CSV table of C-alpha atoms in Angstrom, one decimal:
chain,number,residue,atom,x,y,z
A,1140,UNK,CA,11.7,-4.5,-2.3
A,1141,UNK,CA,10.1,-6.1,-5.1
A,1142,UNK,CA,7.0,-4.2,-7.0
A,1143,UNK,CA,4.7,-7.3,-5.8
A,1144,UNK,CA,5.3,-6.9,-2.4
A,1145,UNK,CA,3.3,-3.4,-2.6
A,1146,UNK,CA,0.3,-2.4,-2.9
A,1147,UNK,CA,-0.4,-0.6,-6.1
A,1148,UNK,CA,-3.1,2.5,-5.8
A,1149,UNK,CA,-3.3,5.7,-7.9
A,1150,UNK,CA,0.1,4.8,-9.1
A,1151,UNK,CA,1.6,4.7,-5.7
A,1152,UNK,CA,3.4,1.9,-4.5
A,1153,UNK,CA,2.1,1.3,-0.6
A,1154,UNK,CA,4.1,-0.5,1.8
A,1155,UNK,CA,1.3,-0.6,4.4
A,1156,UNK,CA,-2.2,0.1,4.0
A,1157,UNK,CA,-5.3,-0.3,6.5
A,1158,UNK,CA,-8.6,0.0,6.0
A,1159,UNK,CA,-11.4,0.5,8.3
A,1160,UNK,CA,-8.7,-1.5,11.2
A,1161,UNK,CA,-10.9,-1.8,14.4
A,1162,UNK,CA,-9.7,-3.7,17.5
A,1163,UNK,CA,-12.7,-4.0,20.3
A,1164,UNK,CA,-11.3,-5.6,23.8
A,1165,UNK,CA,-13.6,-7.0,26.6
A,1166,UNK,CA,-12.2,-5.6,30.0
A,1167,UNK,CA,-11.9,-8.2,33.2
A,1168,UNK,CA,-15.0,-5.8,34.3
A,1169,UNK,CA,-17.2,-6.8,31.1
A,1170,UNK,CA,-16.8,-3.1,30.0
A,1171,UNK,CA,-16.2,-3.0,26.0
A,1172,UNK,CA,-13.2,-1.1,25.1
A,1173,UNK,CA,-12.3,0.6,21.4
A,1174,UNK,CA,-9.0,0.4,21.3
A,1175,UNK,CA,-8.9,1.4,17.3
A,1176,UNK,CA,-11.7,3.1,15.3
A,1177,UNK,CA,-11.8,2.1,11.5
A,1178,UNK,CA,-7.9,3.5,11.3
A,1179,UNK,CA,-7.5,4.0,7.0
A,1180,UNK,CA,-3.8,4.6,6.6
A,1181,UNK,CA,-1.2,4.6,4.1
A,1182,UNK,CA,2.3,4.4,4.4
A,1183,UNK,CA,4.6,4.7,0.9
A,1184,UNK,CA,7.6,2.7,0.2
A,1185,UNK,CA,10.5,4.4,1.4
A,1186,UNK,CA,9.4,6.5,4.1
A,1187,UNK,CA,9.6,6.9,7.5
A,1188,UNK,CA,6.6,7.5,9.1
A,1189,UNK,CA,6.1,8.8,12.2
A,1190,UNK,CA,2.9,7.8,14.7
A,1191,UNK,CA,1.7,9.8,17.3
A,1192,UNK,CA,-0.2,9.4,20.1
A,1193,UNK,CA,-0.9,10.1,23.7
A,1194,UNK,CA,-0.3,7.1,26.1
A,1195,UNK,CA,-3.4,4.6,25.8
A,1196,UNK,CA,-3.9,6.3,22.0
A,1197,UNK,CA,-4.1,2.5,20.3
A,1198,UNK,CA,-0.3,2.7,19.3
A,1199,UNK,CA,1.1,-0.5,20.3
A,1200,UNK,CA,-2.5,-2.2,19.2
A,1201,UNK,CA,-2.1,-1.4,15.9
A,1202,UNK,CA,1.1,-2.3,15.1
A,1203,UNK,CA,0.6,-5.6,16.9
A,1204,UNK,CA,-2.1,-5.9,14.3
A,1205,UNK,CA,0.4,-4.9,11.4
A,1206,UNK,CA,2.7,-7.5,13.1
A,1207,UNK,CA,0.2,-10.4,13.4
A,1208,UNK,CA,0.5,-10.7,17.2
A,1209,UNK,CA,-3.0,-9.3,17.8
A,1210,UNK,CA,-6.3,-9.8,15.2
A,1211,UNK,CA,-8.0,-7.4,14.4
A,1212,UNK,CA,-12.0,-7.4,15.4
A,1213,UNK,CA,-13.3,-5.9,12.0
A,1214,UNK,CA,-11.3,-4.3,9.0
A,1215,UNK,CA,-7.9,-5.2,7.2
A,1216,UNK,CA,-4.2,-4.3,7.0
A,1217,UNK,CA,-1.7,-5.4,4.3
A,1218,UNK,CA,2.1,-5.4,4.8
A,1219,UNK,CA,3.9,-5.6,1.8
A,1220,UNK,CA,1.0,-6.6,-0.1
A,1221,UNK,CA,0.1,-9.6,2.2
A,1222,UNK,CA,-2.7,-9.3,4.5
A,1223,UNK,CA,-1.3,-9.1,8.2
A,1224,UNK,CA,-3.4,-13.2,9.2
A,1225,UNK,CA,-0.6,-14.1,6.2
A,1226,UNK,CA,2.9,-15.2,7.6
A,1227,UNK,CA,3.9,-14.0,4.4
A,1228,UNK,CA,3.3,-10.5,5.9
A,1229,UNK,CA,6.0,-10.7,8.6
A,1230,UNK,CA,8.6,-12.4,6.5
A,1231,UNK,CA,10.6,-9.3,5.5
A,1232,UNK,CA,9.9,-7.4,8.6
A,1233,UNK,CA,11.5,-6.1,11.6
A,1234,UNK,CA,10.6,-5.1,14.7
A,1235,UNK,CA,12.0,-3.0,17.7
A,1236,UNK,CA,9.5,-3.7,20.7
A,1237,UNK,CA,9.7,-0.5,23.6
A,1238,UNK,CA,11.0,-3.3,25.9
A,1239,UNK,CA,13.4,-5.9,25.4
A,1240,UNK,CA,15.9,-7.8,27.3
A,1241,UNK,CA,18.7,-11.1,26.5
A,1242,UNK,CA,20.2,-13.0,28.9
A,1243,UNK,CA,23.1,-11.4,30.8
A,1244,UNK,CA,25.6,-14.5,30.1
A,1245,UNK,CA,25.7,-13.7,26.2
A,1246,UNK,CA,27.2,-11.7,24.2
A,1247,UNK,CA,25.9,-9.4,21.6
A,1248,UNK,CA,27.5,-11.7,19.1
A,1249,UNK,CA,26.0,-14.8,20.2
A,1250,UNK,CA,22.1,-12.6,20.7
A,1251,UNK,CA,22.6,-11.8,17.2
A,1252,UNK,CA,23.5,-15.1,16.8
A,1253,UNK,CA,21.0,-16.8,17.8
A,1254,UNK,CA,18.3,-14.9,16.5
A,1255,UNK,CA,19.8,-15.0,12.8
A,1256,UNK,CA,19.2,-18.5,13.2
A,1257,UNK,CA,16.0,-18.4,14.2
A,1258,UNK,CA,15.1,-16.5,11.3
A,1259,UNK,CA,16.6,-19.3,8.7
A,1260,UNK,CA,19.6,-17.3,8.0
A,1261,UNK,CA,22.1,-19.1,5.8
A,1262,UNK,CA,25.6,-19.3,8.0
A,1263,UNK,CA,27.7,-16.8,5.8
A,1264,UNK,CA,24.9,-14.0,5.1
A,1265,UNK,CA,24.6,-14.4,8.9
A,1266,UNK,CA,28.1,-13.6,10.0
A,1267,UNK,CA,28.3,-11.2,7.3
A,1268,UNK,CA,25.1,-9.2,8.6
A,1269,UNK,CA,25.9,-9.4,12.4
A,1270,UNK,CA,29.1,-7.6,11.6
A,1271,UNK,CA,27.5,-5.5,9.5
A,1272,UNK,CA,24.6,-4.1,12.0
A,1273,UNK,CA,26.9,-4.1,15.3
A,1274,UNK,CA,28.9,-1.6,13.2
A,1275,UNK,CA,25.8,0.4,12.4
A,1276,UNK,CA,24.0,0.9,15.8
A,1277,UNK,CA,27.9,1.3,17.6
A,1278,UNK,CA,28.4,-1.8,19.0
A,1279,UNK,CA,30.7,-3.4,17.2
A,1280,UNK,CA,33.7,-2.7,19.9
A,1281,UNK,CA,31.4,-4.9,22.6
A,1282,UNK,CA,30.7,-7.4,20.2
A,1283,UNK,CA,32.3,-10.2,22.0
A,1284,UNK,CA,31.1,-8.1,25.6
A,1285,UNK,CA,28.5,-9.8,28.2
A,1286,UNK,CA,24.6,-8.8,27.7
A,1287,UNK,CA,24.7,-7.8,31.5
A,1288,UNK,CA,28.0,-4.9,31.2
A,1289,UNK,CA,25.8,-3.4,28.8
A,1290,UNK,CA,23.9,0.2,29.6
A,1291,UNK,CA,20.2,0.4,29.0
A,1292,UNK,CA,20.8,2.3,25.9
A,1293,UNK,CA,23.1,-0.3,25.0
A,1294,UNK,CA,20.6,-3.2,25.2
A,1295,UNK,CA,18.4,-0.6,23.3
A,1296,UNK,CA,20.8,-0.7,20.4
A,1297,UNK,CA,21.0,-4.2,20.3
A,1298,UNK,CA,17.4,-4.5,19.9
A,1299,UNK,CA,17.8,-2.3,16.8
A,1300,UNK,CA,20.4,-4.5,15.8
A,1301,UNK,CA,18.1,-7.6,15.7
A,1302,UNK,CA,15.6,-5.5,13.9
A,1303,UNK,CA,17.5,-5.2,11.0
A,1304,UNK,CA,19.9,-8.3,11.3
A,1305,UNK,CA,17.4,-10.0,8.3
A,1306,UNK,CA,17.8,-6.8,6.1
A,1307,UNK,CA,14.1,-6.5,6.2
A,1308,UNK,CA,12.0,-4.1,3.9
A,1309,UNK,CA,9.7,-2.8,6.5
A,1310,UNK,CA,11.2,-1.9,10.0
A,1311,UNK,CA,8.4,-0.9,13.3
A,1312,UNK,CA,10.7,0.2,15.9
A,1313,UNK,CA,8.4,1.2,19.1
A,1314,UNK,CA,10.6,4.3,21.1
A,1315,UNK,CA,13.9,3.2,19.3
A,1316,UNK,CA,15.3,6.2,21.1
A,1317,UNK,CA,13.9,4.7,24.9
A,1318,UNK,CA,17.1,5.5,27.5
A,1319,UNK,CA,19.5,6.3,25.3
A,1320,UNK,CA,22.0,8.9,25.5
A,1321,UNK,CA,22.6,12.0,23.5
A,1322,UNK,CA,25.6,9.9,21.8
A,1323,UNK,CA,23.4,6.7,21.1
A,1324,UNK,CA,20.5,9.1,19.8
A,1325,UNK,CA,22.6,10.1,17.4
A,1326,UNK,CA,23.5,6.9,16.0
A,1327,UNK,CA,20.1,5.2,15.9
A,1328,UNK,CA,18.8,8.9,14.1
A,1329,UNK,CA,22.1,8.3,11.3
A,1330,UNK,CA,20.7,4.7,11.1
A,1331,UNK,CA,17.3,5.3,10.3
A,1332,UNK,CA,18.5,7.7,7.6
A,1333,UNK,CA,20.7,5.3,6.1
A,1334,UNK,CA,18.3,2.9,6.3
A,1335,UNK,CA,15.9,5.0,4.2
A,1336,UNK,CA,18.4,5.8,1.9
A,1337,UNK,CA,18.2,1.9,0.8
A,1338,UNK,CA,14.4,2.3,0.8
A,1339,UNK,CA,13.9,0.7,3.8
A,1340,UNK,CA,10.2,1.7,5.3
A,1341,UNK,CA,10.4,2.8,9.1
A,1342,UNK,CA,7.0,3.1,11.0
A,1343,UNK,CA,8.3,5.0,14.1
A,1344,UNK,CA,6.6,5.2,17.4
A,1345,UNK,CA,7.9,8.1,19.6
A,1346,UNK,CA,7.8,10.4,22.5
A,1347,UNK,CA,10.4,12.4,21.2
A,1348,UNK,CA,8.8,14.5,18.9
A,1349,UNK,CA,12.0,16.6,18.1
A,1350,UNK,CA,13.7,13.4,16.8
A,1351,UNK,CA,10.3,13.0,14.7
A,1352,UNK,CA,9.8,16.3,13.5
A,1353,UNK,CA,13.7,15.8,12.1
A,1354,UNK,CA,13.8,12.5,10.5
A,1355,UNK,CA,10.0,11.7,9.7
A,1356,UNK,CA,8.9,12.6,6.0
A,1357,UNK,CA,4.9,12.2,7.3
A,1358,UNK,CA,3.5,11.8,10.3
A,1359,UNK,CA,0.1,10.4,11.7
A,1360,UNK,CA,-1.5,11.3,15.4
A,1361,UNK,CA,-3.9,9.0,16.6
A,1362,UNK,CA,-6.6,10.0,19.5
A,1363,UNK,CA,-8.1,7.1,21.3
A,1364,UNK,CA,-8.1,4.7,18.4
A,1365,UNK,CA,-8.9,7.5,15.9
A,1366,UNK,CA,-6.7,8.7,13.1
A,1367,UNK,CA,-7.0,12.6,13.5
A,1368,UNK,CA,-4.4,14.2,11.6
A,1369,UNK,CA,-1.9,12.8,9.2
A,1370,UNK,CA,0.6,14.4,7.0
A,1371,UNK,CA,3.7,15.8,5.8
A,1372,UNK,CA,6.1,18.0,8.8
A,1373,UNK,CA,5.7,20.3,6.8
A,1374,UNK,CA,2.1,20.6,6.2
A,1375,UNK,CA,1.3,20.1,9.8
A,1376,UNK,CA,3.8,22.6,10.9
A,1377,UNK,CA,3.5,25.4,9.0
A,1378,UNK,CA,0.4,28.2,9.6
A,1379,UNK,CA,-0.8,29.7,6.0
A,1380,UNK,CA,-2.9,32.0,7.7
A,1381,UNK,CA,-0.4,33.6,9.6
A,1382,UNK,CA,2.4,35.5,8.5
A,1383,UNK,CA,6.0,37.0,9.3
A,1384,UNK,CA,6.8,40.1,7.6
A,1385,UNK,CA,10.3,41.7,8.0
A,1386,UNK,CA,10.8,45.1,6.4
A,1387,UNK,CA,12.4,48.3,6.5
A,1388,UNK,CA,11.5,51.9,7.0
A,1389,UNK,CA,8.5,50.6,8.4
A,1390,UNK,CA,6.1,53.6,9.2
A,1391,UNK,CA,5.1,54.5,12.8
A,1392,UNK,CA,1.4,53.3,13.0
A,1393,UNK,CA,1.1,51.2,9.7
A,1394,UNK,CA,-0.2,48.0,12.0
A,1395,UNK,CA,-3.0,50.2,12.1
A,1396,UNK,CA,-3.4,50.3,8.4
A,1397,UNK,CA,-2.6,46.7,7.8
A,1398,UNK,CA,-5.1,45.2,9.8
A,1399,UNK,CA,-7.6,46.9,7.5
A,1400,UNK,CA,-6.6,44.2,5.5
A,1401,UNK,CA,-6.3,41.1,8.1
A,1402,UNK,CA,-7.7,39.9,11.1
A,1403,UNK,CA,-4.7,41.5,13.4
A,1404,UNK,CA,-1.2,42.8,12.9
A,1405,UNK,CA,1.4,43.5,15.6
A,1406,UNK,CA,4.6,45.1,14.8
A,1407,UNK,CA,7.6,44.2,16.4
A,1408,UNK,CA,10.4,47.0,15.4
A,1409,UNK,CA,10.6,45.9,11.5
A,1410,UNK,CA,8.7,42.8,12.0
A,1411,UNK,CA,4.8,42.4,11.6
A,1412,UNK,CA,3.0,39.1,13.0
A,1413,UNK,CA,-0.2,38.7,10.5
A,1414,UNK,CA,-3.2,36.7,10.6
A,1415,UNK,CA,-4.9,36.4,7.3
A,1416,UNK,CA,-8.7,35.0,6.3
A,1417,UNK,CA,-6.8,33.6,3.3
A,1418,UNK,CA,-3.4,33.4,2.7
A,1419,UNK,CA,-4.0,35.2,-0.5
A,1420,UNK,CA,-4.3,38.5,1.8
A,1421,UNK,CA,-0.7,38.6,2.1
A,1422,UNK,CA,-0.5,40.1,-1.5
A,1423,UNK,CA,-2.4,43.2,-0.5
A,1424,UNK,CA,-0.6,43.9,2.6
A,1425,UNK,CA,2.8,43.8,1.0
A,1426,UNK,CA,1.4,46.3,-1.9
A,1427,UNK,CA,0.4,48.5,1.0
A,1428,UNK,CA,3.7,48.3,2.6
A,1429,UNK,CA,5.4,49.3,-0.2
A,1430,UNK,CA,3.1,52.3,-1.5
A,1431,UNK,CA,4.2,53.6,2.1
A,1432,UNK,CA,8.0,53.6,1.5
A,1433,UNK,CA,8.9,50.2,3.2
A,1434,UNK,CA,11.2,47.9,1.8
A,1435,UNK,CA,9.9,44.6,2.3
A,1436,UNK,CA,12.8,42.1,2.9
A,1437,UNK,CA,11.0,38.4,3.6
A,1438,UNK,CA,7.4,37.2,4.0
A,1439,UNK,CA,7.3,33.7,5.7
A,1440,UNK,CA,4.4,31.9,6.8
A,1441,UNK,CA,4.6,31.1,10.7
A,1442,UNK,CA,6.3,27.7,11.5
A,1443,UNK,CA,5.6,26.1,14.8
A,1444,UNK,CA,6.7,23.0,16.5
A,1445,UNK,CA,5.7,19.3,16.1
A,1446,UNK,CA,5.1,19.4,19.4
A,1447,UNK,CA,3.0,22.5,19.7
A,1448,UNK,CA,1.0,21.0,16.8
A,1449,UNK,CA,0.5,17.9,18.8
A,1450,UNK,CA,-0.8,19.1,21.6
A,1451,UNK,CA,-3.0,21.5,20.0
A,1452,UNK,CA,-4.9,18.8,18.5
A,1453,UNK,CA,-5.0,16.9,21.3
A,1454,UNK,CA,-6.6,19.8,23.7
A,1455,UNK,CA,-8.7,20.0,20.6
A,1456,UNK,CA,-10.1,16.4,20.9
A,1457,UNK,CA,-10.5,16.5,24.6
């Protein structure tokens, strides 16, 4: 990806960026419908990025938006430095829709085929890159294989084929992982890593938020058209207020004198579960610890799951 086809801010390099995106619908029923609310967003070059959502969050509206399909009704969105009403915005991008089909009587070959044409691909590159791409998502045994002998994880594959058949910089792929098997998971999450390792972007819609919690470097969760949480795994996984301390020689009754010092401590043989005021806190308790003859071993804040995290915020926002 060349420098000029990102945007430049605070000496990042952005290969998406909204501002203030808003997408209003009129129902059959005259009823006025927000189906995104002034979504600000950045995604770097490079990453993948995972976006969250309950069904009927505004997903697939704003990535139609970042794909041109759908306008927005106030606000703006750049891809790749071109603003998404700009065909130049879609010329170095894939996409993965959640639903795809090809005609039963071809083969992946000829889909691939097809479609490389329809994209202006010169005749060489294109053989070259349908080789290339059948061998990446595991298809490259069925190549010469009817559409309609395929699985539905199959099909799936080959839409992720045609996603990337261009070499594009930025890839949306909408439930990549959609009916796949534990086999073909596994090659589409090997994919996406190797696709990052060129510096591909990947904006990633999923259910799956164990694939997303492995392979995204941020995620955002959106709440009926609102942005309400965006960030590293990490960040939104771990708990700095809460605490795992294992030790030894721990005394009988020192929960007792710990939660002196935070807002409650349970003891589990040589484990205490702590929730601090301020992670600073943790300082003090492991000085009292040790003025009482326990040998502290670890002190880990509290990691939970993706998913926990999601639905937290959600109940939160009900």
């Amino acid at each position: 990806m060349s420098e000029v086809g990102c945007l430049f801010h605070g000496g990042k390099m952005y290969a998406i960026e909204t501002t203030k995106l808003t997408k209003r619908y009129r129902s059959l029923f005259g009823r006025d419908i927000l189906a995104v609310d002034g979504l600000d967003l950045k995604v770097e070059r490079g990453e993948i990025f995972g976006f969250l959502g309950p069904n009927g969050a505004g997903k697939t509206t704003t990535v139609k938006m970042l794909l041109g399909i759908v306008l927005p009704t106030s606000g703006s969105a750049k891809v790749l430095g071109h603003d998404v009403r700009d065909v130049r915005a879609r010329e170095n991008v894939g996409y993965l829709p959640e639903r795809q089909s090809y005609p039963g009587h071809m083969t992946a070959e000829g889909v691939l085929e097809l479609f490389g044409k329809l994209s202006g691909m010169e005749g060489g590159r294109r053989k070259r890159r349908i080789g290339e791409v059948l061998e990446l998502v595991g298809l490259d045994g069925w190549r010469k294989v009817k559409v309609r002998k395929y699985s539905k994880g199959m099909v799936q594959r080959l839409g992720l084929a045609n996603a990337i058949l261009h070499d594009p910089d930025v890839v949306f792929l909408d439930e990549p992982t959609a009916g796949i098997d534990p086999i073909g998971r596994k090659v589409v999450k090997d994919l996406l890593l190797h696709l990052k390792e060129e510096g591909k972007t990947i904006f990633l819609n999923s259910h799956i938020l164990s694939e997303v919690e492995m392979i995204c470097d941020r995620v955002g969760i959106l709440h009926r058209g609102r942005l309400i949480k965006v960030g590293s795994v990490r960040e939104l996984t771990l708990r700095v207020e809460e605490y795992i301390v294992e030790a030894e020689n721990l005394p009988e009754g020192i929960e007792r004198d710990v939660e002196a010092l935070v807002i409650s401590c349970a003891k589990e043989g040589g484990t205490l579960r702590l929730s601090l005021e301020s992670p600073e806190d943790i300082n003090q308790v492991v000085d009292l610890l040790r003025s009482k003859g326990a040998k502290v071993r670890s002190v880990q804040p509290r990691r939970v799951s993706l998913e926990d995290v999601f639905v937290e915020l959600i109940k939160g926002e009900a």
